[in-house]
Amino acid sequence: MKKTTFRMTGLLFLLTAILSLAACGSEETVTLQGSEFGVDMEVTIDAKDDEITKQTVQSEIPYSVIGVASKEEAESMDEMLQAEFEPFEDIDGIEFSLDYEEEQLTQIVSVDLTVADIDEINSIPDASFPEPEDDEYLSLEETVQLFEDEGFEVVE
């Protein structure tokens, strides 16, 4: 009986250790929401361990913020709005879209950090992607803290 209990305890300990190690290499997604200058934003960050692998920002921009009164007026400015993203078109790993809705423009910018080169992104004027410091990757924990410091809240 003692031998069986000892084996069961050992197996449970081993199973717990294996599950703990498997969790160390886990993937995680964190979503934050906030507002800046009248623009509602949702930031979704995917990471493996603490290393960010992808970041997507969805911004809902009221037409009044860009100085237009209607969807039709905003659509007539499409070429100018799309031109804002031209410098990023040739960078692998960056995708963007604009969707004209009744009351607002929805802009989605996604950066796949397993493909995109941060130095190349930041070589474009006005680009402000955070650069990794001594680490060779962007930290999920540090990035979430930066967003929280700016007033964003983590949502489930």
Coordinates of N, CA, C and O in Angstrom, one line a residue:
M1 N 0.8 -1.2 0.0 CA 0.0 0.0 0.0 C 0.9 1.3 0.0 O 0.6 2.2 -0.7
K2 N 1.9 1.3 0.9 CA 2.8 2.4 0.9 C 3.5 2.6 -0.4 O 3.7 3.7 -0.9
K3 N 3.9 1.5 -1.0 CA 4.6 1.5 -2.3 C 3.7 2.1 -3.4 O 4.2 3.0 -4.2
T4 N 2.4 1.8 -3.4 CA 1.5 2.3 -4.4 C 1.3 3.8 -4.2 O 1.2 4.6 -5.1
T5 N 1.1 4.2 -2.9 CA 0.9 5.6 -2.6 C 2.2 6.4 -3.0 O 2.0 7.5 -3.6
F6 N 3.3 5.9 -2.8 CA 4.6 6.5 -3.1 C 4.6 6.7 -4.7 O 5.0 7.8 -5.2
R7 N 4.3 5.6 -5.4 CA 4.3 5.7 -6.9 C 3.3 6.7 -7.4 O 3.6 7.5 -8.3
M8 N 2.1 6.7 -6.8 CA 1.1 7.6 -7.2 C 1.5 9.1 -7.0 O 1.3 10.0 -7.8
T9 N 2.1 9.3 -5.8 CA 2.6 10.7 -5.5 C 3.7 11.1 -6.5 O 3.7 12.2 -7.0
G10 N 4.6 10.1 -6.8 CA 5.6 10.4 -7.7 C 5.1 10.7 -9.1 O 5.5 11.7 -9.8
L11 N 4.1 10.0 -9.6 CA 3.5 10.2 -10.9 C 2.7 11.5 -10.9 O 2.8 12.3 -11.9
L12 N 2.0 11.9 -9.8 CA 1.4 13.2 -9.7 C 2.4 14.3 -9.8 O 2.2 15.3 -10.5
F13 N 3.5 14.2 -9.1 CA 4.5 15.2 -9.1 C 5.1 15.3 -10.5 O 5.3 16.4 -11.0
L14 N 5.4 14.2 -11.2 CA 5.9 14.2 -12.5 C 4.9 14.9 -13.5 O 5.3 15.7 -14.3
L15 N 3.7 14.6 -13.4 CA 2.6 15.2 -14.2 C 2.6 16.7 -14.0 O 2.5 17.4 -14.9
T16 N 2.6 17.1 -12.7 CA 2.6 18.5 -12.4 C 3.8 19.2 -13.0 O 3.7 20.3 -13.6
A17 N 5.0 18.6 -12.9 CA 6.2 19.2 -13.4 C 6.1 19.3 -15.0 O 6.5 20.3 -15.5
I18 N 5.6 18.3 -15.6 CA 5.5 18.3 -17.1 C 4.5 19.4 -17.5 O 4.8 20.2 -18.4
L19 N 3.4 19.5 -16.8 CA 2.4 20.6 -17.2 C 2.9 22.0 -16.9 O 2.7 22.9 -17.7
S20 N 3.7 22.1 -15.9 CA 4.3 23.4 -15.6 C 5.3 23.8 -16.7 O 5.4 24.9 -17.1
L21 N 6.1 22.8 -17.1 CA 7.1 23.1 -18.2 C 6.3 23.4 -19.5 O 6.8 24.3 -20.2
A22 N 5.3 22.7 -19.8 CA 4.5 23.0 -21.0 C 3.9 24.4 -20.9 O 3.9 25.1 -21.9
A23 N 3.5 24.8 -19.8 CA 2.9 26.2 -19.6 C 4.0 27.3 -19.8 O 3.7 28.4 -20.3
C24 N 5.2 27.0 -19.6 CA 6.3 28.0 -19.7 C 6.4 28.4 -21.2 O 6.8 29.5 -21.5
G25 N 6.2 27.5 -22.1 CA 6.3 27.8 -23.5 C 4.9 28.2 -24.1 O 4.7 28.0 -25.3
S26 N 4.0 28.6 -23.3 CA 2.7 28.9 -23.8 C 2.6 30.2 -24.6 O 3.4 31.1 -24.5
E27 N 1.5 30.2 -25.4 CA 1.2 31.4 -26.1 C 0.1 32.1 -25.4 O -0.7 31.5 -24.7
E28 N 0.1 33.4 -25.5 CA -0.8 34.3 -24.7 C -1.3 35.4 -25.6 O -0.5 35.9 -26.4
T29 N -2.5 35.8 -25.5 CA -3.1 37.0 -26.2 C -3.6 37.9 -25.1 O -4.4 37.5 -24.2
V30 N -3.2 39.2 -25.2 CA -3.7 40.2 -24.3 C -4.4 41.3 -25.1 O -3.8 41.7 -26.1
T31 N -5.5 41.7 -24.7 CA -6.3 42.8 -25.4 C -6.4 44.0 -24.4 O -6.8 43.8 -23.3
L32 N -6.1 45.1 -24.9 CA -6.2 46.4 -24.2 C -7.2 47.3 -24.9 O -7.2 47.3 -26.2
Q33 N -7.9 48.2 -24.2 CA -8.7 49.2 -24.8 C -8.4 50.5 -24.2 O -8.1 50.6 -23.0
G34 N -8.5 51.6 -25.0 CA -8.3 52.9 -24.5 C -8.7 53.9 -25.5 O -9.2 53.6 -26.6
S35 N -8.5 55.2 -25.2 CA -9.0 56.2 -26.0 C -7.9 57.3 -26.0 O -7.4 57.7 -24.9
E36 N -7.6 57.9 -27.1 CA -6.7 59.0 -27.2 C -7.2 60.0 -28.3 O -7.5 59.6 -29.4
F37 N -7.3 61.2 -27.9 CA -7.7 62.3 -28.8 C -9.0 62.0 -29.5 O -9.2 62.3 -30.7
G38 N -9.9 61.4 -28.8 CA -11.3 61.0 -29.3 C -11.3 59.8 -30.2 O -12.3 59.5 -30.8
V39 N -10.2 59.1 -30.3 CA -10.1 57.8 -31.0 C -10.2 56.6 -30.1 O -9.3 56.5 -29.2
D40 N -11.1 55.8 -30.3 CA -11.2 54.5 -29.4 C -10.3 53.5 -30.1 O -10.3 53.3 -31.3
M41 N -9.5 52.8 -29.3 CA -8.5 51.9 -29.8 C -8.6 50.6 -29.0 O -8.8 50.6 -27.8
E42 N -8.4 49.5 -29.8 CA -8.3 48.2 -29.2 C -6.9 47.6 -29.7 O -6.7 47.5 -30.9
V43 N -6.1 47.2 -28.7 CA -4.8 46.7 -29.0 C -4.8 45.2 -28.6 O -5.1 44.9 -27.5
T44 N -4.4 44.4 -29.6 CA -4.3 42.9 -29.3 C -2.9 42.5 -29.5 O -2.3 42.8 -30.6
I45 N -2.3 41.9 -28.5 CA -0.9 41.5 -28.5 C -0.8 40.0 -28.3 O -1.3 39.5 -27.3
D46 N -0.2 39.4 -29.3 CA 0.1 37.9 -29.2 C 1.5 37.7 -28.8 O 2.4 38.5 -29.3
A47 N 1.7 36.8 -27.9 CA 3.1 36.5 -27.4 C 3.3 35.0 -27.2 O 2.4 34.3 -26.9
K48 N 4.5 34.6 -27.3 CA 5.0 33.3 -26.9 C 5.9 33.5 -25.8 O 6.9 34.2 -26.0
D49 N 5.7 32.9 -24.7 CA 6.4 33.2 -23.4 C 6.2 34.7 -23.2 O 5.1 35.2 -23.2
D50 N 7.2 35.5 -23.1 CA 7.1 36.9 -22.9 C 7.4 37.7 -24.2 O 7.3 38.9 -24.2
E51 N 7.7 37.0 -25.3 CA 8.1 37.6 -26.5 C 6.9 37.9 -27.4 O 6.2 37.0 -27.8
I52 N 6.7 39.2 -27.7 CA 5.6 39.6 -28.6 C 5.9 39.1 -30.0 O 7.0 39.3 -30.6
T53 N 4.9 38.4 -30.6 CA 5.0 37.9 -31.9 C 4.1 38.7 -32.9 O 4.4 38.7 -34.1
K54 N 3.1 39.3 -32.4 CA 2.2 40.1 -33.3 C 1.4 41.1 -32.5 O 1.1 40.9 -31.3
Q55 N 1.2 42.3 -33.1 CA 0.5 43.3 -32.4 C -0.5 43.9 -33.5 O -0.1 44.3 -34.6
T56 N -1.7 44.0 -33.1 CA -2.8 44.6 -34.0 C -3.5 45.7 -33.2 O -3.9 45.5 -32.1
V57 N -3.6 46.8 -33.9 CA -4.3 48.0 -33.3 C -5.5 48.3 -34.2 O -5.3 48.6 -35.4
Q58 N -6.7 48.3 -33.6 CA -7.9 48.7 -34.3 C -8.3 50.0 -33.8 O -8.6 50.1 -32.6
S59 N -8.4 51.0 -34.6 CA -8.8 52.4 -34.2 C -10.1 52.7 -34.8 O -10.3 52.6 -36.0
E60 N -11.0 53.2 -34.0 CA -12.3 53.7 -34.5 C -12.2 55.2 -34.4 O -12.2 55.8 -33.3
I61 N -12.1 55.9 -35.6 CA -11.9 57.3 -35.7 C -13.2 58.0 -36.2 O -13.6 57.8 -37.3
P62 N -13.8 58.8 -35.3 CA -15.0 59.5 -35.7 C -14.6 60.5 -36.9 O -13.5 61.0 -36.9
Y63 N -15.5 60.6 -37.8 CA -15.2 61.5 -39.0 C -14.8 62.9 -38.5 O -14.0 63.6 -39.2
S64 N -15.4 63.4 -37.4 CA -15.1 64.7 -37.0 C -13.6 64.9 -36.6 O -13.1 66.0 -36.8
V65 N -13.0 63.8 -36.2 CA -11.6 63.9 -35.8 C -10.7 64.2 -37.0 O -9.7 64.8 -36.9
I66 N -11.1 63.6 -38.2 CA -10.3 63.9 -39.4 C -10.9 65.0 -40.2 O -10.4 65.3 -41.3
G67 N -11.8 65.7 -39.7 CA -12.3 67.0 -40.3 C -13.3 66.8 -41.4 O -13.4 67.6 -42.3
V68 N -14.0 65.7 -41.4 CA -15.1 65.5 -42.4 C -16.4 65.2 -41.7 O -16.4 64.8 -40.5
A69 N -17.5 65.4 -42.5 CA -18.8 65.2 -41.9 C -19.5 63.9 -42.2 O -20.5 63.6 -41.5
S70 N -19.0 63.2 -43.2 CA -19.8 62.0 -43.6 C -18.9 60.9 -44.1 O -17.7 61.1 -44.5
K71 N -19.5 59.7 -44.3 CA -18.8 58.6 -44.9 C -18.4 58.9 -46.3 O -17.2 58.6 -46.7
E72 N -19.2 59.5 -47.1 CA -19.0 59.9 -48.4 C -17.8 60.9 -48.6 O -16.9 60.7 -49.4
E73 N -17.7 61.8 -47.7 CA -16.6 62.8 -47.6 C -15.3 62.1 -47.3 O -14.3 62.4 -47.9
A74 N -15.4 61.2 -46.3 CA -14.2 60.4 -46.0 C -13.7 59.5 -47.1 O -12.5 59.5 -47.4
E75 N -14.6 58.9 -47.8 CA -14.3 58.0 -48.9 C -13.6 58.8 -50.0 O -12.8 58.3 -50.7
S76 N -14.0 60.1 -50.2 CA -13.4 60.9 -51.2 C -12.0 61.2 -50.9 O -11.2 61.6 -51.8
M77 N -11.6 61.1 -49.7 CA -10.2 61.3 -49.2 C -9.4 60.0 -49.1 O -8.3 60.0 -48.6
D78 N -10.0 58.9 -49.6 CA -9.3 57.6 -49.5 C -7.9 57.6 -50.0 O -7.0 57.1 -49.3
E79 N -7.6 58.2 -51.1 CA -6.3 58.2 -51.7 C -5.3 58.8 -50.7 O -4.2 58.4 -50.4
M80 N -5.7 60.0 -50.1 CA -4.8 60.7 -49.2 C -4.6 59.9 -47.9 O -3.5 59.8 -47.4
L81 N -5.7 59.2 -47.4 CA -5.6 58.4 -46.2 C -4.8 57.2 -46.4 O -4.0 56.8 -45.6
Q82 N -4.9 56.6 -47.6 CA -4.1 55.4 -47.9 C -2.6 55.8 -48.0 O -1.7 55.0 -47.7
A83 N -2.4 57.0 -48.5 CA -1.0 57.5 -48.7 C -0.2 57.5 -47.4 O 1.0 57.4 -47.3
E84 N -0.9 57.7 -46.2 CA -0.3 57.6 -44.9 C 0.5 56.3 -44.7 O 1.4 56.3 -43.9
F85 N 0.0 55.3 -45.3 CA 0.6 53.9 -45.1 C 1.6 53.5 -46.2 O 2.2 52.5 -46.1
E86 N 1.7 54.4 -47.2 CA 2.7 54.0 -48.3 C 4.1 53.6 -47.8 O 4.6 52.6 -48.3
P87 N 4.7 54.3 -46.9 CA 6.0 54.0 -46.5 C 6.1 52.6 -45.9 O 7.2 51.9 -45.9
F88 N 5.0 52.0 -45.4 CA 5.0 50.7 -44.8 C 4.7 49.6 -45.7 O 4.8 48.4 -45.4
E89 N 4.2 49.9 -46.9 CA 3.8 48.9 -47.9 C 4.8 47.9 -48.2 O 4.5 46.7 -48.5
D90 N 6.1 48.3 -48.3 CA 7.2 47.4 -48.7 C 7.8 46.6 -47.6 O 8.8 45.9 -47.8
I91 N 7.3 46.8 -46.4 CA 7.9 46.1 -45.2 C 7.1 44.9 -45.0 O 5.9 44.9 -44.8
D92 N 7.8 43.7 -45.0 CA 7.2 42.4 -44.8 C 6.6 42.4 -43.3 O 7.3 42.9 -42.4
G93 N 5.5 41.8 -43.2 CA 4.9 41.6 -41.8 C 3.9 42.7 -41.4 O 3.4 42.6 -40.3
I94 N 3.7 43.7 -42.2 CA 2.8 44.8 -41.8 C 1.6 44.8 -42.8 O 1.8 44.7 -44.0
E95 N 0.4 44.8 -42.2 CA -0.8 44.8 -42.9 C -1.7 45.9 -42.4 O -1.6 46.2 -41.2
F96 N -2.4 46.6 -43.2 CA -3.3 47.6 -42.8 C -4.6 47.6 -43.6 O -4.6 47.2 -44.8
S97 N -5.6 48.2 -43.0 CA -6.9 48.3 -43.8 C -7.7 49.5 -43.2 O -7.5 49.9 -42.1
L98 N -8.5 50.1 -44.1 CA -9.4 51.2 -43.7 C -10.8 50.7 -44.1 O -11.0 50.2 -45.2
D99 N -11.8 50.9 -43.2 CA -13.1 50.6 -43.5 C -14.0 51.8 -43.1 O -14.0 52.3 -42.0
Y100 N -14.7 52.3 -44.1 CA -15.6 53.5 -43.9 C -16.9 53.0 -43.5 O -17.7 52.4 -44.2
E101 N -17.3 53.4 -42.2 CA -18.6 53.1 -41.7 C -19.4 54.3 -41.7 O -19.0 55.4 -42.1
E102 N -20.7 54.2 -41.2 CA -21.6 55.4 -41.2 C -21.1 56.6 -40.4 O -21.1 57.7 -40.8
E103 N -20.6 56.3 -39.2 CA -20.2 57.4 -38.3 C -18.7 57.5 -38.1 O -18.2 58.5 -37.5
Q104 N -17.9 56.5 -38.6 CA -16.5 56.5 -38.2 C -15.7 55.7 -39.3 O -16.2 55.0 -40.0
L105 N -14.4 55.9 -39.2 CA -13.5 55.2 -40.0 C -12.8 54.2 -39.1 O -12.4 54.5 -38.0
T106 N -12.8 52.9 -39.5 CA -12.1 51.9 -38.7 C -10.8 51.6 -39.4 O -10.8 51.2 -40.6
Q107 N -9.7 51.8 -38.7 CA -8.3 51.5 -39.2 C -7.7 50.4 -38.5 O -7.8 50.3 -37.2
I108 N -7.2 49.4 -39.2 CA -6.5 48.2 -38.5 C -5.1 48.2 -39.1 O -4.9 48.1 -40.3
V109 N -4.2 48.1 -38.1 CA -2.8 48.0 -38.4 C -2.2 46.8 -37.7 O -2.4 46.7 -36.5
S110 N -1.7 45.9 -38.4 CA -1.2 44.6 -37.8 C 0.3 44.5 -38.1 O 0.7 44.6 -39.3
V111 N 1.1 44.2 -37.1 CA 2.6 44.0 -37.3 C 2.9 42.6 -36.8 O 2.8 42.3 -35.6
D112 N 3.4 41.8 -37.7 CA 3.8 40.4 -37.4 C 5.3 40.5 -37.1 O 6.1 40.6 -38.0
L113 N 5.7 40.4 -35.8 CA 7.1 40.6 -35.4 C 8.0 39.4 -35.7 O 9.2 39.4 -35.5
T114 N 7.4 38.3 -36.1 CA 8.2 37.2 -36.5 C 8.7 37.4 -37.9 O 9.6 36.7 -38.4
V115 N 8.1 38.4 -38.6 CA 8.5 38.7 -40.0 C 9.1 40.1 -40.1 O 10.2 40.3 -40.8
A116 N 8.5 41.1 -39.5 CA 8.9 42.5 -39.7 C 10.2 42.8 -39.0 O 10.5 42.2 -37.9
D117 N 10.9 43.7 -39.5 CA 12.2 44.2 -38.9 C 11.9 45.5 -38.3 O 11.6 46.5 -38.9
I118 N 12.1 45.6 -36.9 CA 11.8 46.8 -36.2 C 12.7 48.0 -36.6 O 12.2 49.1 -36.7
D119 N 13.9 47.7 -36.9 CA 14.8 48.8 -37.4 C 14.3 49.4 -38.7 O 14.4 50.6 -38.9
E120 N 13.8 48.5 -39.6 CA 13.3 49.0 -40.9 C 12.0 49.8 -40.6 O 11.8 50.8 -41.3
I121 N 11.2 49.4 -39.7 CA 10.0 50.1 -39.4 C 10.3 51.5 -38.9 O 9.8 52.5 -39.3
N122 N 11.2 51.5 -37.9 CA 11.6 52.8 -37.3 C 12.5 53.7 -38.2 O 12.7 54.9 -37.8
S123 N 12.9 53.2 -39.3 CA 13.7 54.1 -40.3 C 12.7 55.0 -41.0 O 13.2 56.0 -41.6
I124 N 11.4 54.8 -40.9 CA 10.4 55.6 -41.6 C 10.1 56.8 -40.7 O 9.8 56.6 -39.5
P125 N 10.1 58.0 -41.2 CA 9.8 59.2 -40.3 C 8.5 59.0 -39.7 O 7.5 58.5 -40.2
D126 N 8.4 59.4 -38.4 CA 7.2 59.4 -37.6 C 6.8 58.0 -37.1 O 5.8 57.8 -36.4
A127 N 7.6 56.9 -37.5 CA 7.3 55.6 -36.9 C 7.8 55.6 -35.5 O 8.9 56.1 -35.2
S128 N 7.1 54.9 -34.7 CA 7.5 54.9 -33.3 C 7.3 53.6 -32.6 O 6.7 53.4 -31.6
F129 N 7.8 52.5 -33.3 CA 7.6 51.2 -32.7 C 8.7 51.0 -31.6 O 9.9 51.4 -31.9
P130 N 8.4 50.5 -30.5 CA 9.4 50.4 -29.4 C 10.5 49.5 -29.8 O 10.2 48.4 -30.4
E131 N 11.7 49.9 -29.5 CA 12.9 49.1 -29.9 C 13.2 48.2 -28.7 O 13.2 48.7 -27.5
P132 N 13.6 47.0 -28.9 CA 14.1 46.1 -27.8 C 15.4 46.7 -27.3 O 16.2 47.1 -28.1
E133 N 15.5 46.7 -26.0 CA 16.8 47.2 -25.4 C 17.8 46.1 -25.4 O 18.3 45.7 -26.4
D134 N 18.2 45.6 -24.2 CA 19.2 44.6 -24.2 C 18.7 43.2 -24.6 O 19.4 42.4 -25.1
D135 N 17.3 43.1 -24.5 CA 16.7 41.8 -24.9 C 16.7 41.8 -26.5 O 16.7 42.9 -27.1
E136 N 16.6 40.7 -27.0 CA 16.5 40.6 -28.5 C 15.0 40.5 -28.9 O 14.7 40.2 -30.1
Y137 N 14.1 40.8 -28.0 CA 12.7 40.8 -28.4 C 11.9 41.8 -27.6 O 12.4 42.4 -26.6
L138 N 10.7 42.1 -28.0 CA 9.8 43.0 -27.2 C 9.1 42.2 -26.2 O 8.5 41.2 -26.5
S139 N 9.1 42.7 -25.0 CA 8.5 42.0 -23.8 C 7.0 42.3 -23.7 O 6.6 43.5 -23.8
L140 N 6.2 41.3 -23.6 CA 4.8 41.4 -23.5 C 4.5 42.2 -22.2 O 3.7 43.1 -22.2
E141 N 5.1 41.7 -21.1 CA 4.8 42.4 -19.8 C 5.2 43.9 -19.8 O 4.4 44.7 -19.3
E142 N 6.3 44.2 -20.4 CA 6.7 45.6 -20.4 C 5.8 46.4 -21.3 O 5.5 47.6 -21.0
T143 N 5.4 45.8 -22.4 CA 4.6 46.6 -23.4 C 3.2 46.8 -22.8 O 2.6 47.9 -22.9
V144 N 2.6 45.8 -22.1 CA 1.3 45.9 -21.5 C 1.4 47.0 -20.5 O 0.5 47.9 -20.4
Q145 N 2.5 47.1 -19.7 CA 2.7 48.1 -18.7 C 2.7 49.5 -19.3 O 2.1 50.5 -18.8
L146 N 3.4 49.6 -20.4 CA 3.5 50.9 -21.2 C 2.1 51.4 -21.6 O 1.7 52.5 -21.4
F147 N 1.3 50.5 -22.1 CA -0.1 50.8 -22.5 C -0.9 51.2 -21.3 O -1.7 52.2 -21.3
E148 N -0.8 50.5 -20.2 CA -1.5 50.8 -19.0 C -1.1 52.1 -18.4 O -2.0 52.9 -18.0
D149 N 0.1 52.5 -18.5 CA 0.6 53.8 -18.1 C 0.0 54.9 -18.9 O -0.1 56.0 -18.5
E150 N -0.4 54.6 -20.2 CA -1.0 55.6 -21.1 C -2.6 55.6 -20.9 O -3.3 56.3 -21.6
G151 N -3.1 54.8 -19.9 CA -4.5 54.8 -19.7 C -5.3 53.7 -20.3 O -6.5 53.7 -20.1
F152 N -4.7 52.8 -20.9 CA -5.4 51.6 -21.5 C -5.7 50.6 -20.4 O -5.0 50.6 -19.4
E153 N -6.7 49.8 -20.6 CA -7.1 48.8 -19.6 C -7.1 47.5 -20.3 O -7.6 47.3 -21.5
V154 N -6.6 46.4 -19.6 CA -6.7 45.1 -20.1 C -8.1 44.6 -20.0 O -8.8 44.8 -19.0
V155 N -8.6 44.0 -21.1 CA -10.0 43.4 -21.1 C -9.9 42.0 -21.4 O -9.0 41.4 -21.9
E156 N -10.9 41.3 -20.9 CA -10.9 39.8 -21.0 C -11.7 39.4 -22.3 O -12.5 40.1 -22.8

